[in-house]
Amino acid sequence: MGDKDLARQNTVDTSQGDIEVGFSDAIQKHYQRQVVSRQAVTQRKLDFEKKRPRWLRECMAEATGVFFYVYPGIASITSFTLAAGNPAEAPALAAYGSFFQIGMAFAIGIAFALITCAPTSGGHFNPAITICLAYWQGFPWKKVPYFIFSQIFGSFMAGLMLMGQYHEQISEFTAASIAAGKGTVYNGGPASLLCTIPGPTQNNLGYLFLIEFFVDSFIGIVIWACLDPANPFVSPQTAPYTVGLAYGNMVWGFAGISISTNLARDLGCRIVAAIFYGGEVFSYHHYSWIAILVNVPATFFATAYYEFLMRDSLHKIGHGAAVHEEGNQGLERHLTREAIIGEKSANGGFSTGVNKADGYLA
């Protein structure tokens, strides 16, 4: 562990209200906590909370958050697909779901996941976001494998829960599908309740790659904008719903084509599908690598696009969300060089009359 990691370990203290790097960036300029308890907090409780392993809390928060958004989403897909596959329920299909309902289920699930779990782990819920936060924002690389495993585990548990709760209906649907000679792995079939399966005519992998890349990049840019503490259009209260609606927006537009949007969401549920329906869920049309892997380069492209073209780090510093690597002296030299402030006068002020560079200097 380097000196930088040691210094970071000594300055980040979750027991004092610190939140790990992640979705918490969206609340830095507003962050306040004042909770009035209905009863006194015992010393025993404080001691217990202090002893909890931080890594375990963060990993469980990531797993829980992914569960919270995948679970309602795939449940909505299941209710819609089962109704669509049962002619007897066709007249009531509108009551069982639609692409709009599926998009809203994922969107609200993401919002609930962020509201519930982001204060503990930072609210990544996506391996691509975890990797991008490590690359751009200083999230510790040593935590990346733990977070990614937790995210996949959360999706896996959501898939298992769905299979248990819909066991009777899915078993009946699976038997009917096999009896009809369709098998179990096809678009609109039993396996597609859990993970993305392309349509029978969707054989152009390049086309599917571009669709997935664009969709994931769109979502990635919106997420990165929400995490920008200098963005005046996003508040802590609206950020979870903004991110959720970005996801829902892409579901409404492209779910009929085949999209995945999240490595953890697809891989975790695809493993469950493989347990119940066999390895064909990974080999069907050679599509699974697109659903699982494209999210990472697409999200990295989106965040790079934002960092290089839209990020304003000076405003980020001005809002107290970051500091210059050389401290106030380095920031002062930059502001002077760019003629944002003038040279210091003899009495210590600035010749332009701008006091402390409008808040950039502490």
PDB file of C-alpha atoms in Angstrom, residues 82 85-89 163 166-180 183-184 186 190 193 277:
ATOM      1  CA  LEU A  82     -45.941 -14.714 -19.451  1.00  0.00           C
ATOM      2  CA  GLY A  85     -47.309 -16.126 -24.205  1.00  0.00           C
ATOM      3  CA  ASN A  86     -50.695 -17.166 -22.861  1.00  0.00           C
ATOM      4  CA  PRO A  87     -53.553 -16.616 -25.342  1.00  0.00           C
ATOM      5  CA  ALA A  88     -56.096 -16.963 -22.551  1.00  0.00           C
ATOM      6  CA  GLU A  89     -54.695 -13.814 -20.931  1.00  0.00           C
ATOM      7  CA  MET A 163     -37.300 -18.053 -10.423  1.00  0.00           C
ATOM      8  CA  TYR A 166     -42.637 -17.342 -10.365  1.00  0.00           C
ATOM      9  CA  HIS A 167     -41.794 -21.057 -10.197  1.00  0.00           C
ATOM     10  CA  GLU A 168     -45.247 -22.385 -11.061  1.00  0.00           C
ATOM     11  CA  GLN A 169     -45.918 -19.949 -13.895  1.00  0.00           C
ATOM     12  CA  ILE A 170     -42.427 -20.274 -15.400  1.00  0.00           C
ATOM     13  CA  SER A 171     -42.542 -24.076 -15.187  1.00  0.00           C
ATOM     14  CA  GLU A 172     -45.851 -24.106 -17.054  1.00  0.00           C
ATOM     15  CA  PHE A 173     -44.518 -21.642 -19.621  1.00  0.00           C
ATOM     16  CA  THR A 174     -41.343 -23.692 -20.081  1.00  0.00           C
ATOM     17  CA  ALA A 175     -43.279 -26.931 -20.590  1.00  0.00           C
ATOM     18  CA  ALA A 176     -45.548 -25.289 -23.161  1.00  0.00           C
ATOM     19  CA  SER A 177     -42.554 -23.814 -24.959  1.00  0.00           C
ATOM     20  CA  ILE A 178     -40.785 -27.182 -25.175  1.00  0.00           C
ATOM     21  CA  ALA A 179     -44.001 -28.913 -26.271  1.00  0.00           C
ATOM     22  CA  ALA A 180     -44.347 -26.380 -29.084  1.00  0.00           C
ATOM     23  CA  GLY A 183     -37.037 -24.885 -26.774  1.00  0.00           C
ATOM     24  CA  THR A 184     -36.221 -22.569 -23.885  1.00  0.00           C
ATOM     25  CA  TYR A 186     -35.034 -17.708 -27.676  1.00  0.00           C
ATOM     26  CA  PRO A 190     -38.144 -18.741 -20.673  1.00  0.00           C
ATOM     27  CA  LEU A 193     -37.060 -13.610 -18.666  1.00  0.00           C
ATOM     28  CA  TYR A 277     -31.797 -23.722 -19.179  1.00  0.00           C
TER      29      TYR A 277
END
